[in-house]
């Protein structure tokens, strides 16, 4: 029973849930059949895509629900590892996950009914509602997993957020592998799979997601083991990403038979199950750490007992003083700060332009003469690059924070500048530019998703993290609506004409060139806003966050 309540088992359950619920990242796979079956033009399809973006990022309800059923704020600063642990309420994250599973099934199931013609063609607003519900479910899964992870690993927030968010980014490519193994080139059946798989898996695993009641004693050996175990999850994630990338590239070169697809997918499933071994080993280490701490205390003789206790008290006192400098703002208080709006605006530039790219990647590929197989490959590879960005930004920013005390917003500056470069590469329309540009875009876009939740937890506190970081996430649909519908979709339709089959389409680099040049400028603007946030928070990171990490 103790093993089932372990934070490590909960982390593995979170990883498996995240790997199954990233359906919003594979819109490019089923958007063509959605467009053709419902008779949409590009602007209408982009409107449905924006409903997806709003749903996938409107996480206020999930944040409020998490706060209501999971914990009350309790910030006793008795030790560096225990000062951010929370008292649990009746209920738990499973309630949040259940709410997400219900919405996921309703949204994708009714979309499948509409695409297959089982129900009459719904009006566009109703289809947008189905898409909103399907994507909105992701915020409930994401909030439950991310906020619980931050509470369970307070000294490695960037790393755990990078892992949880990274696996979500990788899920798109894994869902496509499942689709190609089970439903070969049947995008309507893919919608049915998205209604079932991301519903059933979270419901089976939700009771393992919980905050730990008894954090282990933060000894040096414990901290080392904690870091090593989290790094173990990271290594598995990188190996999975490498394996999936090899599959994607090889499937674009040769045609896999059914037996080959089954074998390769079975190997993938074994890799997905492998984090459970790390969790088992880490849990045993946690248990030994608790017992060894008790034994060490009993071995302290009377002569040095007082000096040891005095040293511990001084350390605790220092940590308490640092904790008092960490803000614990609620949503309303955060909204009244300049830092919140700098973060929100910078994310609107980065996340909005990134979503505009991924939502239109199939149409961009089509206008440049890419085949359906090649565009599907682009969508799959985007998930890989998205994962690498999410994982890498969390790990690297944690590394430099622990080593040098670097303020995390500086990495936002770098990633937004990188996104601007990626937009310009795609705008060039050169051979292979879409592959190269989407690689750069995917990595730096994914980085934003692990950076801003971690930054929110540090500059606003973790007490109301679920509501605050989900409010910042609204920057994605805001930016996506402006850039995808009002910019990309508008210019594409303006450049389009009737083709020989009677459909409206656009062929050539001019279809998207102006849009991506403008979005590159938007990223430069976001880069400047992130730089202002960096200068405003640099002293805080040095004087509070860095010192607290060292203690």
Tab-separated table of N, CA, C and O in Angstrom, residues 284-357:
chain	number	residue	atom	x	y	z
A	284	UNK	N	12.224	2.776	-3.089
A	284	UNK	CA	13.002	2.045	-2.080
A	284	UNK	C	14.044	2.959	-1.439
A	284	UNK	O	14.278	2.909	-0.229
A	285	UNK	N	14.658	3.821	-2.247
A	285	UNK	CA	15.646	4.762	-1.726
A	285	UNK	C	15.001	5.762	-0.780
A	285	UNK	O	15.564	6.105	0.267
A	286	UNK	N	13.824	6.258	-1.126
A	286	UNK	CA	13.085	7.171	-0.250
A	286	UNK	C	12.819	6.524	1.108
A	286	UNK	O	12.998	7.129	2.161
A	287	UNK	N	12.368	5.259	1.070
A	287	UNK	CA	12.051	4.551	2.312
A	287	UNK	C	13.295	4.356	3.161
A	287	UNK	O	13.285	4.573	4.377
A	288	UNK	N	14.420	3.982	2.538
A	288	UNK	CA	15.666	3.796	3.280
A	288	UNK	C	16.153	5.108	3.858
A	288	UNK	O	16.715	5.149	4.954
A	289	UNK	N	15.930	6.200	3.127
A	289	UNK	CA	16.367	7.523	3.594
A	289	UNK	C	15.658	7.905	4.878
A	289	UNK	O	16.260	8.456	5.801
A	290	UNK	N	14.356	7.582	4.953
A	290	UNK	CA	13.607	7.908	6.164
A	290	UNK	C	14.125	7.125	7.361
A	290	UNK	O	14.308	7.649	8.448
A	291	UNK	N	14.380	5.817	7.139
A	291	UNK	CA	14.861	4.986	8.237
A	291	UNK	C	16.277	5.361	8.655
A	291	UNK	O	16.628	5.379	9.837
A	292	UNK	N	17.141	5.661	7.658
A	292	UNK	CA	18.527	6.007	7.984
A	292	UNK	C	18.593	7.326	8.736
A	292	UNK	O	19.468	7.533	9.578
A	293	UNK	N	17.665	8.248	8.445
A	293	UNK	CA	17.638	9.523	9.161
A	293	UNK	C	17.345	9.290	10.637
A	293	UNK	O	17.918	9.928	11.514
A	294	UNK	N	16.452	8.354	10.923
A	294	UNK	CA	16.126	8.024	12.313
A	294	UNK	C	17.333	7.388	12.999
A	294	UNK	O	17.691	7.729	14.130
A	295	UNK	N	17.994	6.446	12.291
A	295	UNK	CA	19.163	5.778	12.873
A	295	UNK	C	20.285	6.773	13.145
A	295	UNK	O	20.945	6.710	14.179
A	296	UNK	N	20.513	7.701	12.208
A	296	UNK	CA	21.570	8.696	12.402
A	296	UNK	C	21.284	9.560	13.620
A	296	UNK	O	22.194	9.923	14.372
A	297	UNK	N	20.028	9.887	13.812
A	297	UNK	CA	19.667	10.727	14.953
A	297	UNK	C	19.942	10.004	16.262
A	297	UNK	O	20.372	10.594	17.255
A	298	UNK	N	19.726	8.686	16.291
A	298	UNK	CA	19.946	7.913	17.507
A	298	UNK	C	21.426	7.774	17.833
A	298	UNK	O	21.802	7.558	18.996
A	299	UNK	N	22.292	7.898	16.795
A	299	UNK	CA	23.713	7.730	17.010
A	299	UNK	C	24.401	8.996	17.504
A	299	UNK	O	25.577	8.977	17.846
A	300	UNK	N	23.682	10.122	17.486
A	300	UNK	CA	24.277	11.372	17.951
A	300	UNK	C	24.436	11.298	19.472
A	300	UNK	O	23.472	11.122	20.200
A	301	UNK	N	25.665	11.416	19.955
A	301	UNK	CA	25.863	11.330	21.397
A	301	UNK	C	25.572	12.671	22.062
A	301	UNK	O	25.344	13.683	21.396
A	302	UNK	N	25.594	12.686	23.374
A	302	UNK	CA	25.194	13.879	24.117
A	302	UNK	C	26.142	15.050	23.880
A	302	UNK	O	25.753	16.203	23.954
A	303	UNK	N	27.450	14.760	23.575
A	303	UNK	CA	28.411	15.838	23.430
A	303	UNK	C	28.167	16.678	22.174
A	303	UNK	O	28.336	17.890	22.184
A	304	UNK	N	27.810	15.996	21.073
A	304	UNK	CA	27.638	16.777	19.848
A	304	UNK	C	26.181	16.996	19.469
A	304	UNK	O	25.888	17.615	18.459
A	305	UNK	N	25.251	16.476	20.291
A	305	UNK	CA	23.840	16.624	19.973
A	305	UNK	C	23.448	18.092	19.882
A	305	UNK	O	22.759	18.525	18.955
A	306	UNK	N	23.901	18.902	20.843
A	306	UNK	CA	23.492	20.306	20.883
A	306	UNK	C	24.018	21.075	19.670
A	306	UNK	O	23.302	21.880	19.075
A	307	UNK	N	25.287	20.783	19.254
A	307	UNK	CA	25.846	21.508	18.107
A	307	UNK	C	25.138	21.134	16.810
A	307	UNK	O	24.908	21.986	15.941
A	308	UNK	N	24.774	19.851	16.696
A	308	UNK	CA	24.067	19.422	15.499
A	308	UNK	C	22.704	20.076	15.415
A	308	UNK	O	22.295	20.599	14.382
A	309	UNK	N	21.985	20.068	16.541
A	309	UNK	CA	20.657	20.667	16.558
A	309	UNK	C	20.726	22.162	16.297
A	309	UNK	O	19.884	22.732	15.610
A	310	UNK	N	21.775	22.811	16.871
A	310	UNK	CA	21.920	24.254	16.658
A	310	UNK	C	22.156	24.562	15.187
A	310	UNK	O	21.580	25.486	14.621
A	311	UNK	N	23.015	23.724	14.547
A	311	UNK	CA	23.265	23.926	13.124
A	311	UNK	C	22.015	23.745	12.294
A	311	UNK	O	21.728	24.521	11.385
A	312	UNK	N	21.205	22.707	12.624
A	312	UNK	CA	19.969	22.483	11.894
A	312	UNK	C	19.000	23.640	12.088
A	312	UNK	O	18.309	24.062	11.154
A	313	UNK	N	18.937	24.149	13.325
A	313	UNK	CA	18.026	25.253	13.605
A	313	UNK	C	18.417	26.503	12.823
A	313	UNK	O	17.559	27.226	12.313
A	314	UNK	N	19.735	26.762	12.728
A	314	UNK	CA	20.195	27.925	11.959
A	314	UNK	C	19.806	27.789	10.489
A	314	UNK	O	19.389	28.758	9.849
A	315	UNK	N	19.952	26.576	9.960
A	315	UNK	CA	19.601	26.348	8.556
A	315	UNK	C	18.109	26.538	8.327
A	315	UNK	O	17.685	27.172	7.359
A	316	UNK	N	17.302	26.001	9.247
A	316	UNK	CA	15.852	26.151	9.134
A	316	UNK	C	15.444	27.612	9.246
A	316	UNK	O	14.552	28.079	8.525
A	317	UNK	N	16.120	28.327	10.138
A	317	UNK	CA	15.788	29.744	10.316
A	317	UNK	C	16.093	30.531	9.047
A	317	UNK	O	15.326	31.401	8.636
A	318	UNK	N	17.230	30.218	8.420
A	318	UNK	CA	17.590	30.895	7.177
A	318	UNK	C	16.571	30.602	6.078
A	318	UNK	O	16.176	31.488	5.304
A	319	UNK	N	16.140	29.349	5.989
A	319	UNK	CA	15.160	28.966	4.972
A	319	UNK	C	13.828	29.660	5.219
A	319	UNK	O	13.160	30.120	4.287
A	320	UNK	N	13.443	29.769	6.484
A	320	UNK	CA	12.197	30.454	6.815
A	320	UNK	C	12.255	31.919	6.401
A	320	UNK	O	11.278	32.469	5.886
A	321	UNK	N	13.404	32.563	6.604
A	321	UNK	CA	13.552	33.964	6.199
A	321	UNK	C	13.456	34.107	4.682
A	321	UNK	O	12.854	35.063	4.171
A	322	UNK	N	14.041	33.157	3.959
A	322	UNK	CA	13.953	33.200	2.500
A	322	UNK	C	12.528	32.930	2.030
A	322	UNK	O	12.046	33.552	1.074
A	323	UNK	N	11.848	31.997	2.703
A	323	UNK	CA	10.464	31.679	2.327
A	323	UNK	C	9.543	32.876	2.502
A	323	UNK	O	8.582	33.048	1.760
A	324	UNK	N	9.844	33.701	3.495
A	324	UNK	CA	9.017	34.878	3.715
A	324	UNK	C	9.128	35.879	2.571
A	324	UNK	O	8.242	36.707	2.362
A	325	UNK	N	10.231	35.794	1.811
A	325	UNK	CA	10.424	36.700	0.682
A	325	UNK	C	9.780	36.179	-0.602
A	325	UNK	O	9.700	36.903	-1.590
A	326	UNK	N	9.370	34.901	-0.593
A	326	UNK	CA	8.712	34.326	-1.770
A	326	UNK	C	7.244	34.713	-1.740
A	326	UNK	O	6.545	34.446	-0.761
A	327	UNK	N	6.727	35.358	-2.773
A	327	UNK	CA	5.314	35.753	-2.775
A	327	UNK	C	4.406	34.540	-2.880
A	327	UNK	O	4.768	33.516	-3.476
A	328	UNK	N	3.230	34.643	-2.293
A	328	UNK	CA	2.205	33.607	-2.425
A	328	UNK	C	0.931	34.314	-2.860
A	328	UNK	O	0.002	34.502	-2.083
A	329	UNK	N	0.905	34.718	-4.116
A	329	UNK	CA	-0.182	35.535	-4.636
A	329	UNK	C	-1.329	34.674	-5.125
A	329	UNK	O	-1.120	33.572	-5.654
A	330	UNK	N	-2.549	35.186	-4.969
A	330	UNK	CA	-3.672	34.556	-5.643
A	330	UNK	C	-3.791	35.159	-7.040
A	330	UNK	O	-3.024	36.045	-7.419
A	331	UNK	N	-4.762	34.674	-7.811
A	331	UNK	CA	-4.873	35.113	-9.201
A	331	UNK	C	-5.110	36.613	-9.302
A	331	UNK	O	-4.482	37.296	-10.124
A	332	UNK	N	-6.008	37.140	-8.490
A	332	UNK	CA	-6.328	38.559	-8.562
A	332	UNK	C	-5.112	39.420	-8.247
A	332	UNK	O	-4.852	40.429	-8.891
A	333	UNK	N	-4.335	39.008	-7.241
A	333	UNK	CA	-3.134	39.754	-6.886
A	333	UNK	C	-2.098	39.692	-8.004
A	333	UNK	O	-1.424	40.686	-8.305
A	334	UNK	N	-1.961	38.515	-8.623
A	334	UNK	CA	-1.004	38.377	-9.719
A	334	UNK	C	-1.383	39.257	-10.909
A	334	UNK	O	-0.520	39.847	-11.563
A	335	UNK	N	-2.690	39.350	-11.176
A	335	UNK	CA	-3.160	40.156	-12.303
A	335	UNK	C	-2.827	41.637	-12.141
A	335	UNK	O	-2.800	42.388	-13.120
A	336	UNK	N	-2.568	42.066	-10.920
A	336	UNK	CA	-2.275	43.471	-10.661
A	336	UNK	C	-0.777	43.794	-10.736
A	336	UNK	O	-0.379	44.921	-10.460
A	337	UNK	N	0.034	42.808	-11.106
A	337	UNK	CA	1.481	43.027	-11.179
A	337	UNK	C	1.927	43.242	-12.624
A	337	UNK	O	1.342	42.687	-13.564
A	338	UNK	N	2.971	44.018	-12.808
A	338	UNK	CA	3.549	44.239	-14.141
A	338	UNK	C	4.173	42.950	-14.669
A	338	UNK	O	4.092	42.641	-15.870
A	339	UNK	N	4.778	42.161	-13.770
A	339	UNK	CA	5.446	40.935	-14.195
A	339	UNK	C	4.479	39.959	-14.856
A	339	UNK	O	4.840	39.265	-15.812
A	340	UNK	N	3.244	39.903	-14.335
A	340	UNK	CA	2.267	38.989	-14.923
A	340	UNK	C	2.003	39.370	-16.369
A	340	UNK	O	1.991	38.509	-17.274
A	341	UNK	N	1.788	40.629	-16.643
A	341	UNK	CA	1.429	41.054	-17.995
A	341	UNK	C	2.615	41.014	-18.944
A	341	UNK	O	2.446	40.801	-20.152
A	342	UNK	N	3.818	41.184	-18.417
A	342	UNK	CA	5.000	40.977	-19.252
A	342	UNK	C	5.106	39.511	-19.675
A	342	UNK	O	5.373	39.199	-20.847
A	343	UNK	N	4.887	38.607	-18.711
A	343	UNK	CA	4.932	37.173	-19.000
A	343	UNK	C	3.823	36.792	-19.969
A	343	UNK	O	4.052	36.059	-20.946
A	344	UNK	N	2.614	37.291	-19.725
A	344	UNK	CA	1.464	36.969	-20.567
A	344	UNK	C	1.695	37.452	-21.998
A	344	UNK	O	1.469	36.713	-22.966
A	345	UNK	N	2.154	38.683	-22.150
A	345	UNK	CA	2.342	39.259	-23.481
A	345	UNK	C	3.448	38.546	-24.251
A	345	UNK	O	3.327	38.294	-25.456
A	346	UNK	N	4.538	38.221	-23.558
A	346	UNK	CA	5.629	37.494	-24.214
A	346	UNK	C	5.156	36.124	-24.685
A	346	UNK	O	5.498	35.665	-25.786
A	347	UNK	N	4.328	35.458	-23.863
A	347	UNK	CA	3.808	34.150	-24.238
A	347	UNK	C	2.798	34.247	-25.376
A	347	UNK	O	2.700	33.339	-26.208
A	348	UNK	N	2.033	35.334	-25.441
A	348	UNK	CA	1.104	35.521	-26.561
A	348	UNK	C	1.865	35.580	-27.880
A	348	UNK	O	1.426	35.019	-28.896
A	349	UNK	N	3.030	36.235	-27.863
A	349	UNK	CA	3.852	36.328	-29.073
A	349	UNK	C	4.429	34.964	-29.449
A	349	UNK	O	4.368	34.545	-30.620
A	350	UNK	N	4.993	34.242	-28.473
A	350	UNK	CA	5.644	32.971	-28.757
A	350	UNK	C	4.672	31.829	-28.986
A	350	UNK	O	4.723	31.152	-30.025
A	351	UNK	N	3.770	31.607	-28.038
A	351	UNK	CA	2.834	30.495	-28.149
A	351	UNK	C	1.833	30.721	-29.276
A	351	UNK	O	1.442	29.785	-29.972
A	352	UNK	N	1.396	31.987	-29.458
A	352	UNK	CA	0.433	32.274	-30.512
A	352	UNK	C	0.986	31.997	-31.896
A	352	UNK	O	0.340	31.357	-32.729
A	353	UNK	N	2.217	32.443	-32.154
A	353	UNK	CA	2.820	32.196	-33.466
A	353	UNK	C	3.151	30.723	-33.659
A	353	UNK	O	3.076	30.198	-34.778
A	354	UNK	N	3.493	30.037	-32.566
A	354	UNK	CA	3.763	28.601	-32.660
A	354	UNK	C	2.521	27.814	-33.003
A	354	UNK	O	2.544	26.909	-33.856
A	355	UNK	N	1.398	28.138	-32.337
A	355	UNK	CA	0.141	27.447	-32.628
A	355	UNK	C	-0.335	27.756	-34.042
A	355	UNK	O	-0.890	26.890	-34.727
A	356	UNK	N	-0.142	28.988	-34.507
A	356	UNK	CA	-0.524	29.337	-35.879
A	356	UNK	C	0.244	28.477	-36.882
A	356	UNK	O	-0.283	28.083	-37.926
A	357	UNK	N	1.490	28.168	-36.560
A	357	UNK	CA	2.306	27.333	-37.441
A	357	UNK	C	1.817	25.895	-37.457
A	357	UNK	O	1.588	25.309	-38.523
